[in-house]
Short mmCIF file of C-alpha atoms in Angstrom, two decimals:
data_model
loop_
_atom_site.label_atom_id
_atom_site.label_comp_id
_atom_site.label_asym_id
_atom_site.label_seq_id
_atom_site.Cartn_x
_atom_site.Cartn_y
_atom_site.Cartn_z
CA UNK A 1 -47.77 -10.47 61.26
CA UNK A 2 -48.13 -13.82 63.52
CA UNK A 3 -51.08 -14.77 61.55
CA UNK A 4 -49.19 -14.26 58.20
CA UNK A 5 -46.40 -16.07 59.53
CA UNK A 6 -48.45 -19.11 60.38
CA UNK A 7 -50.31 -18.96 56.96
CA UNK A 8 -46.98 -18.91 55.28
CA UNK A 9 -45.49 -21.92 57.37
CA UNK A 10 -48.76 -23.63 56.64
CA UNK A 11 -48.37 -23.05 52.82
CA UNK A 12 -44.79 -24.36 52.90
CA UNK A 13 -46.08 -27.70 54.50
CA UNK A 14 -48.70 -27.99 52.04
CA UNK A 15 -46.46 -27.10 49.24
CA UNK A 16 -43.90 -29.66 50.59
CA UNK A 17 -46.46 -32.48 49.76
CA UNK A 18 -46.92 -31.12 46.31
CA UNK A 19 -43.81 -29.93 44.60
CA UNK A 20 -42.33 -32.49 42.29
CA UNK A 21 -38.76 -32.23 40.47
CA UNK A 22 -35.11 -33.68 41.32
CA UNK A 23 -32.09 -31.97 42.61
CA UNK A 24 -28.47 -32.20 42.22
CA UNK A 25 -27.96 -35.35 44.38
CA UNK A 26 -28.15 -37.65 41.54
CA UNK A 27 -26.98 -40.93 43.11
CA UNK A 28 -30.25 -40.94 45.09
CA UNK A 29 -33.67 -40.86 43.33
CA UNK A 30 -36.59 -39.65 45.11
CA UNK A 31 -40.41 -39.05 44.55
CA UNK A 32 -40.12 -36.58 47.27
CA UNK A 33 -38.46 -33.23 46.78
CA UNK A 34 -37.30 -30.40 48.56
CA UNK A 35 -38.52 -26.66 48.78
CA UNK A 36 -35.10 -25.31 48.97
CA UNK A 37 -34.51 -21.97 47.65
CA UNK A 38 -38.02 -20.68 47.85
CA UNK A 39 -38.70 -16.83 48.20
CA UNK A 40 -40.54 -15.29 51.22
CA UNK A 41 -38.76 -16.77 54.07
CA UNK A 42 -38.09 -14.45 57.15
CA UNK A 43 -34.65 -13.80 57.85
CA UNK A 44 -33.58 -15.05 61.55
CA UNK A 45 -31.39 -12.51 62.74
CA UNK A 46 -28.93 -15.10 64.53
CA UNK A 47 -27.91 -17.08 61.77
CA UNK A 48 -24.08 -17.21 61.52
CA UNK A 49 -23.29 -17.64 57.84
CA UNK A 50 -20.25 -19.53 56.96
CA UNK A 51 -18.92 -21.70 53.99
CA UNK A 52 -19.90 -21.18 50.06
CA UNK A 53 -21.13 -23.45 47.47
CA UNK A 54 -23.55 -26.27 47.28
CA UNK A 55 -24.18 -28.77 50.58
CA UNK A 56 -25.84 -32.27 49.75
CA UNK A 57 -27.81 -34.03 52.26
CA UNK A 58 -30.22 -36.78 52.17
CA UNK A 59 -32.54 -39.19 54.26
CA UNK A 60 -35.52 -39.04 56.52
CA UNK A 61 -38.50 -38.08 54.84
CA UNK A 62 -40.38 -37.39 58.37
CA UNK A 63 -38.29 -34.18 58.78
CA UNK A 64 -39.05 -32.80 55.09
CA UNK A 65 -41.41 -30.29 55.96
CA UNK A 66 -39.31 -29.04 58.53
CA UNK A 67 -36.01 -29.07 56.43
CA UNK A 68 -37.93 -27.12 53.76
CA UNK A 69 -38.40 -24.39 56.11
CA UNK A 70 -35.13 -24.38 57.73
CA UNK A 71 -33.64 -24.56 54.25
CA UNK A 72 -35.51 -21.64 53.07
CA UNK A 73 -34.81 -19.55 56.15
CA UNK A 74 -31.09 -20.14 55.86
CA UNK A 75 -30.91 -19.59 52.30
CA UNK A 76 -32.48 -16.45 52.58
CA UNK A 77 -29.73 -15.26 55.04
CA UNK A 78 -26.79 -17.38 53.46
CA UNK A 79 -26.91 -16.16 49.71
CA UNK A 80 -23.36 -18.09 49.39
CA UNK A 81 -24.69 -21.52 50.35
CA UNK A 82 -27.24 -23.83 48.65
CA UNK A 83 -28.41 -26.50 50.85
CA UNK A 84 -30.13 -29.53 48.86
CA UNK A 85 -31.87 -31.99 51.06
CA UNK A 86 -33.27 -35.07 49.55
CA UNK A 87 -35.95 -36.88 51.55
CA UNK A 88 -35.02 -40.40 50.02
CA UNK A 89 -35.78 -42.16 53.36
CA UNK A 90 -33.79 -43.01 56.47
CA UNK A 91 -32.07 -46.01 55.08
CA UNK A 92 -30.96 -44.62 51.84
CA UNK A 93 -29.70 -41.40 53.54
CA UNK A 94 -27.44 -43.34 55.99
CA UNK A 95 -26.05 -45.42 53.09
CA UNK A 96 -25.43 -42.28 51.09
CA UNK A 97 -23.57 -40.52 53.97
CA UNK A 98 -21.43 -43.66 54.63
CA UNK A 99 -20.20 -43.58 50.93
CA UNK A 100 -19.17 -40.14 51.65
CA UNK A 101 -21.52 -38.30 49.01
CA UNK A 102 -23.42 -36.07 51.53
CA UNK A 103 -22.21 -33.79 54.33
CA UNK A 104 -24.92 -35.32 56.72
CA UNK A 105 -27.78 -37.55 56.84
CA UNK A 106 -31.20 -37.71 58.42
CA UNK A 107 -32.44 -40.79 60.11
CA UNK A 108 -35.40 -41.65 62.18
CA UNK A 109 -33.33 -44.37 63.83
CA UNK A 110 -30.10 -44.08 65.47
CA UNK A 111 -26.91 -45.48 63.90
CA UNK A 112 -26.40 -49.34 64.46
CA UNK A 113 -22.75 -50.39 65.75
CA UNK A 114 -21.62 -51.47 62.42
CA UNK A 115 -22.74 -48.55 60.82
CA UNK A 116 -20.60 -46.34 63.22
CA UNK A 117 -17.72 -48.65 62.62
CA UNK A 118 -18.11 -48.00 58.89
CA UNK A 119 -18.16 -44.30 59.26
CA UNK A 120 -14.61 -44.05 60.54
CA UNK A 121 -13.73 -44.49 56.96
CA UNK A 122 -15.53 -41.32 55.94
CA UNK A 123 -15.00 -39.31 59.23
CA UNK A 124 -11.09 -39.21 59.33
CA UNK A 125 -10.02 -39.37 62.83
CA UNK A 126 -13.44 -39.48 64.17
CA UNK A 127 -16.83 -41.12 63.81
CA UNK A 128 -20.63 -40.39 62.65
CA UNK A 129 -23.01 -39.40 65.69
CA UNK A 130 -26.64 -39.22 66.02
CA UNK A 131 -27.73 -35.53 66.84
CA UNK A 132 -31.55 -35.45 67.74
CA UNK A 133 -33.14 -32.47 66.01
CA UNK A 134 -36.69 -33.14 65.42
CA UNK A 135 -39.24 -34.93 67.46
CA UNK A 136 -42.95 -35.72 67.04
CA UNK A 137 -46.01 -38.13 66.49
CA UNK A 138 -46.35 -40.79 63.90
CA UNK A 139 -50.06 -40.09 63.04
CA UNK A 140 -52.03 -43.13 62.02
CA UNK A 141 -54.23 -41.47 59.40
CA UNK A 142 -57.39 -43.20 57.72
CA UNK A 143 -60.00 -42.39 55.30
CA UNK A 144 -63.17 -44.13 56.44
CA UNK A 145 -66.50 -42.44 55.00
CA UNK A 146 -68.77 -41.12 58.01
CA UNK A 147 -66.03 -41.90 60.78
CA UNK A 148 -64.33 -38.88 61.75
CA UNK A 149 -63.18 -39.83 65.47
CA UNK A 150 -61.74 -43.42 65.38
CA UNK A 151 -60.06 -44.96 68.13
CA UNK A 152 -57.67 -47.96 67.85
CA UNK A 153 -55.18 -49.87 70.01
CA UNK A 154 -51.77 -51.33 69.40
CA UNK A 155 -53.11 -55.04 69.20
CA UNK A 156 -55.69 -53.98 66.64
CA UNK A 157 -53.22 -51.79 64.67
CA UNK A 158 -50.83 -54.93 64.56
CA UNK A 159 -53.68 -57.06 63.10
CA UNK A 160 -54.91 -54.36 60.52
CA UNK A 161 -51.13 -53.68 59.13
CA UNK A 162 -50.72 -57.57 59.08
CA UNK A 163 -53.85 -58.25 57.11
CA UNK A 164 -55.56 -60.14 59.80
CA UNK A 165 -58.22 -57.71 60.28
CA UNK A 166 -59.84 -57.00 56.73
CA UNK A 167 -63.11 -54.91 57.23
CA UNK A 168 -63.82 -51.61 59.05
CA UNK A 169 -66.79 -53.05 60.58
CA UNK A 170 -64.54 -55.96 62.32
CA UNK A 171 -65.84 -56.79 65.88
CA UNK A 172 -62.40 -55.77 67.24
CA UNK A 173 -62.76 -52.37 65.98
CA UNK A 174 -66.30 -52.03 66.89
CA UNK A 175 -65.49 -52.61 70.42
CA UNK A 176 -63.24 -49.87 70.53
CA UNK A 177 -65.76 -47.64 68.73
CA UNK A 178 -69.14 -48.22 70.37
CA UNK A 179 -71.71 -46.11 68.40
CA UNK A 180 -69.57 -45.31 65.50
CA UNK A 181 -71.45 -46.19 62.38
CA UNK A 182 -68.41 -48.24 60.85
CA UNK A 183 -68.94 -49.32 57.26
CA UNK A 184 -68.72 -52.61 55.70
CA UNK A 185 -65.73 -51.27 53.88
CA UNK A 186 -62.50 -53.33 52.97
CA UNK A 187 -59.39 -51.88 54.90
CA UNK A 188 -56.75 -50.94 52.47
CA UNK A 189 -53.32 -50.55 54.56
CA UNK A 190 -50.48 -48.72 52.94
CA UNK A 191 -47.00 -48.84 54.17
CA UNK A 192 -43.64 -47.73 53.16
CA UNK A 193 -41.74 -48.94 50.07
CA UNK A 194 -38.32 -47.60 50.95
CA UNK A 195 -36.24 -48.34 53.94
CA UNK A 196 -37.59 -45.96 56.57
CA UNK A 197 -37.09 -44.96 59.90
CA UNK A 198 -40.60 -44.09 60.36
CA UNK A 199 -41.28 -47.68 59.70
CA UNK A 200 -39.01 -48.79 62.20
CA UNK A 201 -40.22 -46.69 64.96
CA UNK A 202 -43.79 -47.64 63.85
CA UNK A 203 -43.02 -51.38 64.30
CA UNK A 204 -41.29 -50.95 67.19
CA UNK A 205 -44.43 -49.54 68.81
CA UNK A 206 -46.71 -52.63 67.23
CA UNK A 207 -43.86 -55.20 68.73
CA UNK A 208 -43.86 -53.26 72.18
CA UNK A 209 -47.29 -52.78 72.70
CA UNK A 210 -49.17 -54.77 70.22
CA UNK A 211 -47.83 -58.29 69.82
CA UNK A 212 -46.59 -57.55 66.15
CA UNK A 213 -45.27 -60.93 64.78
CA UNK A 214 -42.37 -59.60 63.00
CA UNK A 215 -39.13 -58.02 63.98
CA UNK A 216 -38.97 -54.20 64.01
CA UNK A 217 -36.91 -52.91 60.85
CA UNK A 218 -36.82 -50.04 58.59
CA UNK A 219 -37.81 -52.41 55.87
CA UNK A 220 -41.68 -53.52 56.14
CA UNK A 221 -42.05 -56.93 57.00
CA UNK A 222 -45.77 -57.46 57.60
CA UNK A 223 -48.18 -59.27 55.24
CA UNK A 224 -50.21 -57.97 52.54
CA UNK A 225 -51.00 -54.38 51.93
CA UNK A 226 -49.67 -51.75 49.43
CA UNK A 227 -46.49 -49.88 49.33
CA UNK A 228 -45.87 -46.04 48.49
CA UNK A 229 -42.52 -44.29 48.51
CA UNK A 230 -41.89 -41.69 51.39
CA UNK A 231 -44.13 -39.94 53.91
CA UNK A 232 -45.85 -37.91 51.12
CA UNK A 233 -46.36 -41.22 49.11
CA UNK A 234 -48.54 -42.95 51.66
CA UNK A 235 -50.28 -39.99 52.90
CA UNK A 236 -51.14 -39.14 49.31
CA UNK A 237 -52.56 -42.77 48.76
CA UNK A 238 -54.69 -42.38 52.24
CA UNK A 239 -56.01 -39.11 51.08
CA UNK A 240 -57.31 -40.44 47.72
CA UNK A 241 -58.17 -44.31 48.90
CA UNK A 242 -61.59 -45.04 50.30
CA UNK A 243 -60.87 -47.35 53.14
CA UNK A 244 -57.14 -46.74 53.42
CA UNK A 245 -54.96 -46.53 56.52
CA UNK A 246 -51.11 -45.52 57.07
CA UNK A 247 -48.68 -43.98 59.52
CA UNK A 248 -46.85 -41.09 58.58
CA UNK A 249 -45.67 -37.79 60.57
CA UNK A 250 -48.33 -35.41 61.73
CA UNK A 251 -47.33 -32.76 59.66
CA UNK A 252 -48.56 -34.66 56.24
CA UNK A 253 -51.78 -35.39 57.85
CA UNK A 254 -52.21 -31.57 59.16
CA UNK A 255 -51.04 -30.41 55.75
CA UNK A 256 -53.60 -32.77 53.74
CA UNK A 257 -56.44 -32.47 56.47
CA UNK A 258 -56.32 -36.36 56.90
CA UNK A 259 -58.00 -37.65 60.01
CA UNK A 260 -55.92 -39.70 62.58
CA UNK A 261 -56.67 -42.34 65.00
CA UNK A 262 -56.70 -41.70 68.75
CA UNK A 263 -54.94 -44.50 70.57
CA UNK A 264 -56.20 -46.60 73.36
CA UNK A 265 -53.03 -46.89 75.47
CA UNK A 266 -54.54 -48.08 78.72
CA UNK A 267 -54.85 -44.36 79.97
CA UNK A 268 -58.29 -43.15 81.15
CA UNK A 269 -58.91 -41.30 77.82
CA UNK A 270 -57.76 -42.29 74.33
CA UNK A 271 -54.46 -40.22 73.19
CA UNK A 272 -54.86 -38.01 70.27
CA UNK A 273 -51.63 -37.61 68.04
CA UNK A 274 -50.76 -33.95 68.96
CA UNK A 275 -47.29 -32.19 69.26
CA UNK A 276 -47.82 -31.74 73.00
CA UNK A 277 -49.04 -35.34 73.45
CA UNK A 278 -45.83 -36.71 71.76
CA UNK A 279 -43.71 -34.25 73.66
CA UNK A 280 -45.26 -36.03 77.01
CA UNK A 281 -44.00 -39.45 75.57
CA UNK A 282 -40.45 -38.25 74.42
CA UNK A 283 -40.02 -36.61 77.83
CA UNK A 284 -39.43 -40.40 79.16
CA UNK A 285 -36.66 -41.25 76.64
CA UNK A 286 -33.42 -42.04 77.85
CA UNK A 287 -30.10 -41.19 76.23
CA UNK A 288 -28.38 -44.46 75.29
CA UNK A 289 -25.55 -43.04 72.95
CA UNK A 290 -22.17 -42.39 74.67
CA UNK A 291 -19.83 -39.46 74.61
CA UNK A 292 -20.80 -37.18 71.59
CA UNK A 293 -23.54 -39.70 70.35
CA UNK A 294 -26.92 -38.39 71.65
CA UNK A 295 -29.16 -41.38 70.78
CA UNK A 296 -32.24 -42.00 72.57
CA UNK A 297 -34.31 -44.96 73.71
CA UNK A 298 -38.00 -44.00 73.38
CA UNK A 299 -40.77 -45.68 75.75
CA UNK A 300 -43.21 -47.00 73.20
CA UNK A 301 -45.42 -48.73 76.13
CA UNK A 302 -46.27 -45.74 78.02
CA UNK A 303 -49.48 -45.53 79.72
CA UNK A 304 -49.25 -42.09 80.87
CA UNK A 305 -52.22 -39.63 80.74
CA UNK A 306 -52.06 -37.74 77.32
CA UNK A 307 -48.63 -39.41 76.41
CA UNK A 308 -49.07 -40.49 72.66
CA UNK A 309 -46.73 -43.51 72.47
CA UNK A 310 -46.04 -43.72 68.55
CA UNK A 311 -43.49 -41.05 68.45
CA UNK A 312 -40.00 -40.67 66.57
CA UNK A 313 -37.14 -38.60 67.12
CA UNK A 314 -35.13 -37.54 63.76
CA UNK A 315 -31.50 -37.44 63.93
CA UNK A 316 -29.17 -35.43 61.88
CA UNK A 317 -25.99 -37.65 61.40
CA UNK A 318 -22.68 -36.18 61.03
CA UNK A 319 -19.07 -36.35 61.55
CA UNK A 320 -18.11 -35.27 64.78
CA UNK A 321 -14.44 -34.92 63.60
CA UNK A 322 -12.99 -35.47 60.05
CA UNK A 323 -15.52 -33.40 58.02
CA UNK A 324 -14.12 -32.43 54.67
CA UNK A 325 -12.75 -29.17 54.64
CA UNK A 326 -14.68 -27.90 51.77
CA UNK A 327 -18.06 -28.85 53.24
CA UNK A 328 -17.24 -28.29 57.25
CA UNK A 329 -17.90 -24.63 57.37
CA UNK A 330 -21.45 -24.78 55.97
CA UNK A 331 -22.34 -27.81 57.64
CA UNK A 332 -21.54 -26.49 61.00
CA UNK A 333 -23.26 -23.47 60.33
CA UNK A 334 -26.65 -24.89 59.16
CA UNK A 335 -26.74 -27.54 62.04
CA UNK A 336 -26.06 -24.58 64.37
CA UNK A 337 -28.87 -22.92 62.95
CA UNK A 338 -31.50 -25.78 63.01
CA UNK A 339 -30.46 -26.71 66.64
CA UNK A 340 -31.00 -22.81 67.70
CA UNK A 341 -34.02 -21.50 69.40
CA UNK A 342 -34.99 -19.84 66.44
CA UNK A 343 -34.71 -23.28 64.28
CA UNK A 344 -36.55 -25.16 66.69
CA UNK A 345 -39.20 -22.63 67.36
CA UNK A 346 -40.54 -23.52 63.56
CA UNK A 347 -41.44 -26.97 64.42
CA UNK A 348 -44.64 -26.73 66.37
CA UNK A 349 -46.36 -25.18 63.62
CA UNK A 350 -45.41 -27.83 61.35
CA UNK A 351 -46.44 -30.59 63.65
CA UNK A 352 -43.43 -31.47 65.16
CA UNK A 353 -42.06 -31.17 68.49
CA UNK A 354 -39.12 -29.04 69.46
CA UNK A 355 -36.39 -30.74 71.39
CA UNK A 356 -36.60 -30.75 75.32
CA UNK A 357 -34.27 -28.22 76.64
CA UNK A 358 -31.86 -30.59 78.36
CA UNK A 359 -31.43 -32.44 74.94
CA UNK A 360 -31.35 -29.45 72.93
CA UNK A 361 -28.54 -27.94 75.13
CA UNK A 362 -26.55 -31.36 74.61
CA UNK A 363 -27.19 -31.06 70.65
CA UNK A 364 -25.81 -27.47 70.64
CA UNK A 365 -22.81 -28.35 72.66
CA UNK A 366 -21.88 -31.20 70.46
CA UNK A 367 -22.49 -29.13 67.06
CA UNK A 368 -20.05 -26.47 68.38
CA UNK A 369 -17.40 -29.08 68.70
CA UNK A 370 -17.73 -30.60 65.21
CA UNK A 371 -14.48 -30.24 63.33
#
């Protein structure tokens, strides 16, 4: 049974990259789609169903593969509720939420102060809060024929993604990979075309550890390169383009069998993009949000052994008070499930890091107070 479940979950992750179509949230177009309503999901015994009808949400494509499994499990238990999550990207998700069009948003970056202020117009008597829900590594996936064990560092990555290093046999890459047969092949860097929390976290790492010349942002600011929409879009381009390199969540690399670079962080050994290594880095995060807001500050410059520094935390953004009466029951029920031990236990098989216990306890307590 354990093997069957593992195969089923893996199949869902692969399917998350392949399915195409559109859902009811017409205000937000996307090249990505949701796997909501698929059959065959196990019914977790502890899901408390509440509310009826359709629940709309959108945002981070980083958590899409996790959301697909969560939605399928929840829908299997709660037949009266349909969860439609559109992976439009963090920026679009926050915008749509602040316009009052969705019950919650997914974002790989915490809300800015002006966004919190604006949320008070939607959250009557309350405000939007950041609820960490999904953690994990941002993998650097590549497609270089004959190279399956690539090591890079922050400085070299910064130059690659700013079009300053243009060939795979560049001396800087050679120095990090002695003995590797690096081809005289043009580097094809791909970045996100949409406003993306993954881009924000990736460029925060480049800035903090690699001297990135631009300010970190959800919108790509680097020079040159090519763009694609969503994590599914950039990972697909890497898969099919010789010489390509990009950044996306580990689940996309795992599902598409894309090799990922190890990072020279200054530790004794280069660090691989794994769930456990990302957890080692996330464990150094500090809570910077106040009250019900659980925003975290990540340490992108860690040199700890076995700590993979390009990590992100995806937040579900919801009103702590003032939720719409027609969506509150289902919103609270769904968020309660995904923050639960059962909801979090599904993440590791998909290439995500379950929340550390201390953070998970705070999230569950905050969700329980949502009104």
